[in-house]
C-alpha atoms as an extended CHARMM CRD file, in Angstrom:
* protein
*
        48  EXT
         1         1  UNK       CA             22.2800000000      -12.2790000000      -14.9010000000  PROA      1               0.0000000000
         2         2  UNK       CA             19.0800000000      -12.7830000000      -13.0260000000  PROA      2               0.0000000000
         3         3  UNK       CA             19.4440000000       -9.7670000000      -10.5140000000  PROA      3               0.0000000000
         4         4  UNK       CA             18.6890000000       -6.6400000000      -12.3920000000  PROA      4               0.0000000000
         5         5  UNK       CA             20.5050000000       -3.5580000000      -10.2670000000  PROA      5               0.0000000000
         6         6  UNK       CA             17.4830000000       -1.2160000000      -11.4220000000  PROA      6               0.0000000000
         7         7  UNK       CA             14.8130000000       -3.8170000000      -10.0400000000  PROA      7               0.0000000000
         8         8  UNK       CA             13.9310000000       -3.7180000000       -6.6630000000  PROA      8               0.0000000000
         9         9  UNK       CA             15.9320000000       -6.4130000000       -4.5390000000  PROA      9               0.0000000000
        10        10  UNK       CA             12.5240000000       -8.0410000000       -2.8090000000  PROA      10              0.0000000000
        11        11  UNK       CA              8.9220000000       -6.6880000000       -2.7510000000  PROA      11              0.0000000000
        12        12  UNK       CA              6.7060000000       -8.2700000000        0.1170000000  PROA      12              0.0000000000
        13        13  UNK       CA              3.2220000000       -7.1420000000        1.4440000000  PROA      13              0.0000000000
        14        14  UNK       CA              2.2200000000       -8.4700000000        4.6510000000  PROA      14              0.0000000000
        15        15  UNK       CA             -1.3650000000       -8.2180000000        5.9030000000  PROA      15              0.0000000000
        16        16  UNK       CA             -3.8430000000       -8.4110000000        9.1500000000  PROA      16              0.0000000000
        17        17  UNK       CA             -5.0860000000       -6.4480000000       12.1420000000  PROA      17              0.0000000000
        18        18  UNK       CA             -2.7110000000       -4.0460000000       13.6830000000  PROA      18              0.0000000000
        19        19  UNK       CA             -0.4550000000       -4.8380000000       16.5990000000  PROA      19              0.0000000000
        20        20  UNK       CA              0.4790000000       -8.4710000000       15.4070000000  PROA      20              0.0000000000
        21        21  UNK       CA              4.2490000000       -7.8160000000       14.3320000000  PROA      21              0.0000000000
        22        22  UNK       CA              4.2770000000       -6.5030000000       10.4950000000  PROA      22              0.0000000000
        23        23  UNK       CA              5.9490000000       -3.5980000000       11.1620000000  PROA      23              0.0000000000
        24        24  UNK       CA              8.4340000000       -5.0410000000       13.3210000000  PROA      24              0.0000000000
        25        25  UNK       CA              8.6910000000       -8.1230000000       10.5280000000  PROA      25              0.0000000000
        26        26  UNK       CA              9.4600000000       -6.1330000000        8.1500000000  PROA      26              0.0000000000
        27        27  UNK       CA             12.4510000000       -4.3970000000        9.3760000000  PROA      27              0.0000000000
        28        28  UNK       CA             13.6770000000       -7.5850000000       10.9180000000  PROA      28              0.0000000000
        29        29  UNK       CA             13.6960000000       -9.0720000000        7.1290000000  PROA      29              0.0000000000
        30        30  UNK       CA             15.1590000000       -5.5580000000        5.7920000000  PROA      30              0.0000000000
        31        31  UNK       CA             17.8920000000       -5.4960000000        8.2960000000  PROA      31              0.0000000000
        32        32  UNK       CA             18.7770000000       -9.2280000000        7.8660000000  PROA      32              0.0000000000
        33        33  UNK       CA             18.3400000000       -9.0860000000        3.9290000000  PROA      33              0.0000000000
        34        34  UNK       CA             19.5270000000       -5.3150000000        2.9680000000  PROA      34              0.0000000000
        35        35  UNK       CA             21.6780000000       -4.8580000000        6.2300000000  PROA      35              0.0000000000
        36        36  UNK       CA             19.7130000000       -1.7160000000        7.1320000000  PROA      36              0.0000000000
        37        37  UNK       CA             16.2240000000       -2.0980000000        9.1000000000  PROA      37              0.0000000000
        38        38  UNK       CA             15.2840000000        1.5850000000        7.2880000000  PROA      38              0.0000000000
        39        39  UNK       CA             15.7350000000       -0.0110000000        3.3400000000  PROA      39              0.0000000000
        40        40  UNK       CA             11.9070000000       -0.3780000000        2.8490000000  PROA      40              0.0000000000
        41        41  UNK       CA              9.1500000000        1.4060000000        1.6660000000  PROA      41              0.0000000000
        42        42  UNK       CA              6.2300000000        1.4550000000        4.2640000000  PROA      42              0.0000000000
        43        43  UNK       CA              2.8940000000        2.3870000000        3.2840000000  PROA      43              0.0000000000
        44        44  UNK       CA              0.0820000000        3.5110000000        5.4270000000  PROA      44              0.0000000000
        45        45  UNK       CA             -3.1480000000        1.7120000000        3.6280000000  PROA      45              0.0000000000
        46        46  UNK       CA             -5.1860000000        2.6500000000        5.5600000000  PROA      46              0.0000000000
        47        47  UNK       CA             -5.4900000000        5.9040000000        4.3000000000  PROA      47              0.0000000000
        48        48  UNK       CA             -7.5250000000        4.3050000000        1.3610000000  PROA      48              0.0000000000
């Protein structure tokens, strides 16, 4: 089939200034895709 269970099950980046809603997007599409706001990996780029 085309869903692999060892792949990831969506990979997104979302970019801009802060305080314009990607956090907050991206638990909103986590809990309505994976059924759990906290099934993401967050990274703080801004560290590099």
């Amino acid at each position: 089939g085309l869903k692999d269970p060892k792949r990831p099950g969506g990979s997104f980046i979302f970019a801009g200034p802060s305080g314009v809603g990607k956090t907050w997007l991206s638990k909103t599409l986590a809990e309505f895709l994976f059924g759990d706001e906290d099934a993401l990996i967050q990274l703080d780029m801004s560290e590099y």
